Amino acid sequence: KIRNRIKRFKWLLQMTSEEYYKQGNDYRRQGLYHEAMNSYMEAIAIDPDSPAATARQMLEEQFSFYYKDYYNP
């Protein structure tokens, strides 16, 4: 799987903010929300003005609306 390959070779890759953002989008589409959030956070750490900031906020809003009992920011 792509996810396993990324984890295995992550130390070799110096990913850009845009790549982390795209990775987060891929994870989100697969329903891997925790991994998506982590990718968005990496993108934001590199570039605070990344579109990942908006994506992270939207994902947090979804969690707080749909999963009130599970989500604790």
mmCIF file of C-alpha atoms in Angstrom:
data_model
loop_
_atom_site.group_PDB
_atom_site.id
_atom_site.type_symbol
_atom_site.label_atom_id
_atom_site.label_comp_id
_atom_site.label_asym_id
_atom_site.label_seq_id
_atom_site.Cartn_x
_atom_site.Cartn_y
_atom_site.Cartn_z
ATOM 1 C CA LYS A 1 0.000 0.000 0.000
ATOM 2 C CA ILE A 2 1.007 3.581 -0.541
ATOM 3 C CA ARG A 3 0.615 4.374 3.148
ATOM 4 C CA ASN A 4 3.121 1.696 4.155
ATOM 5 C CA ARG A 5 5.608 2.814 1.521
ATOM 6 C CA ILE A 6 5.368 6.402 2.672
ATOM 7 C CA LYS A 7 5.970 5.444 6.293
ATOM 8 C CA ARG A 8 8.897 3.207 5.344
ATOM 9 C CA PHE A 9 10.667 5.794 3.198
ATOM 10 C CA LYS A 10 9.557 8.970 4.927
ATOM 11 C CA TRP A 11 12.982 9.440 6.459
ATOM 12 C CA LEU A 12 14.453 9.445 2.942
ATOM 13 C CA LEU A 13 12.011 11.979 1.591
ATOM 14 C CA GLN A 14 12.084 15.651 2.288
ATOM 15 C CA MET A 15 8.471 16.376 1.468
ATOM 16 C CA THR A 16 7.221 19.857 0.724
ATOM 17 C CA SER A 17 4.187 21.486 2.267
ATOM 18 C CA GLU A 18 2.237 20.882 -0.936
ATOM 19 C CA GLU A 19 3.153 17.188 -0.934
ATOM 20 C CA TYR A 20 2.011 16.793 2.674
ATOM 21 C CA TYR A 21 -1.221 18.599 1.783
ATOM 22 C CA LYS A 22 -1.850 16.256 -1.162
ATOM 23 C CA GLN A 23 -0.992 13.266 0.995
ATOM 24 C CA GLY A 24 -3.512 14.478 3.575
ATOM 25 C CA ASN A 25 -6.158 14.776 0.882
ATOM 26 C CA ASP A 26 -5.442 11.221 -0.266
ATOM 27 C CA TYR A 27 -5.731 9.927 3.292
ATOM 28 C CA ARG A 28 -8.976 11.851 3.820
ATOM 29 C CA ARG A 29 -10.501 10.357 0.666
ATOM 30 C CA GLN A 30 -9.634 6.895 2.003
ATOM 31 C CA GLY A 31 -11.297 7.667 5.327
ATOM 32 C CA LEU A 32 -7.970 7.719 7.177
ATOM 33 C CA TYR A 33 -8.744 10.911 9.055
ATOM 34 C CA HIS A 34 -6.056 10.635 11.710
ATOM 35 C CA GLU A 35 -3.365 10.233 9.060
ATOM 36 C CA ALA A 36 -4.902 13.083 7.064
ATOM 37 C CA MET A 37 -4.768 15.354 10.103
ATOM 38 C CA ASN A 38 -1.115 14.430 10.704
ATOM 39 C CA SER A 39 -0.218 15.218 7.086
ATOM 40 C CA TYR A 40 -2.015 18.560 7.268
ATOM 41 C CA MET A 41 -0.155 19.398 10.475
ATOM 42 C CA GLU A 42 3.184 18.607 8.798
ATOM 43 C CA ALA A 43 2.263 20.859 5.877
ATOM 44 C CA ILE A 44 1.295 23.679 8.234
ATOM 45 C CA ALA A 45 4.555 23.302 10.172
ATOM 46 C CA ILE A 46 6.481 23.866 6.936
ATOM 47 C CA ASP A 47 4.218 26.617 5.579
ATOM 48 C CA PRO A 48 1.594 28.177 7.882
ATOM 49 C CA ASP A 49 -0.145 29.715 4.856
ATOM 50 C CA SER A 50 -0.586 26.338 3.166
ATOM 51 C CA PRO A 51 -4.087 25.316 2.032
ATOM 52 C CA ALA A 52 -3.625 22.526 4.569
ATOM 53 C CA ALA A 53 -4.594 25.036 7.273
ATOM 54 C CA THR A 54 -8.053 25.362 5.739
ATOM 55 C CA ALA A 55 -8.305 21.609 5.164
ATOM 56 C CA ARG A 56 -7.359 20.950 8.797
ATOM 57 C CA GLN A 57 -9.946 23.425 10.026
ATOM 58 C CA MET A 58 -12.646 21.825 7.868
ATOM 59 C CA LEU A 59 -11.723 18.356 9.118
ATOM 60 C CA GLU A 60 -11.851 19.569 12.721
ATOM 61 C CA GLU A 61 -15.280 21.088 12.107
ATOM 62 C CA GLN A 62 -16.516 17.792 10.678
ATOM 63 C CA PHE A 63 -15.226 15.930 13.726
ATOM 64 C CA SER A 64 -16.766 18.357 16.174
ATOM 65 C CA PHE A 65 -20.135 18.160 14.382
ATOM 66 C CA TYR A 66 -20.408 14.453 13.580
ATOM 67 C CA TYR A 67 -18.300 12.890 16.324
ATOM 68 C CA LYS A 68 -18.983 15.050 19.369
ATOM 69 C CA ASP A 69 -18.494 12.147 21.778
ATOM 70 C CA TYR A 70 -15.155 11.101 20.233
ATOM 71 C CA TYR A 71 -13.541 14.388 19.327
ATOM 72 C CA ASN A 72 -11.602 16.327 21.931
ATOM 73 C CA PRO A 73 -9.428 19.096 20.447
#
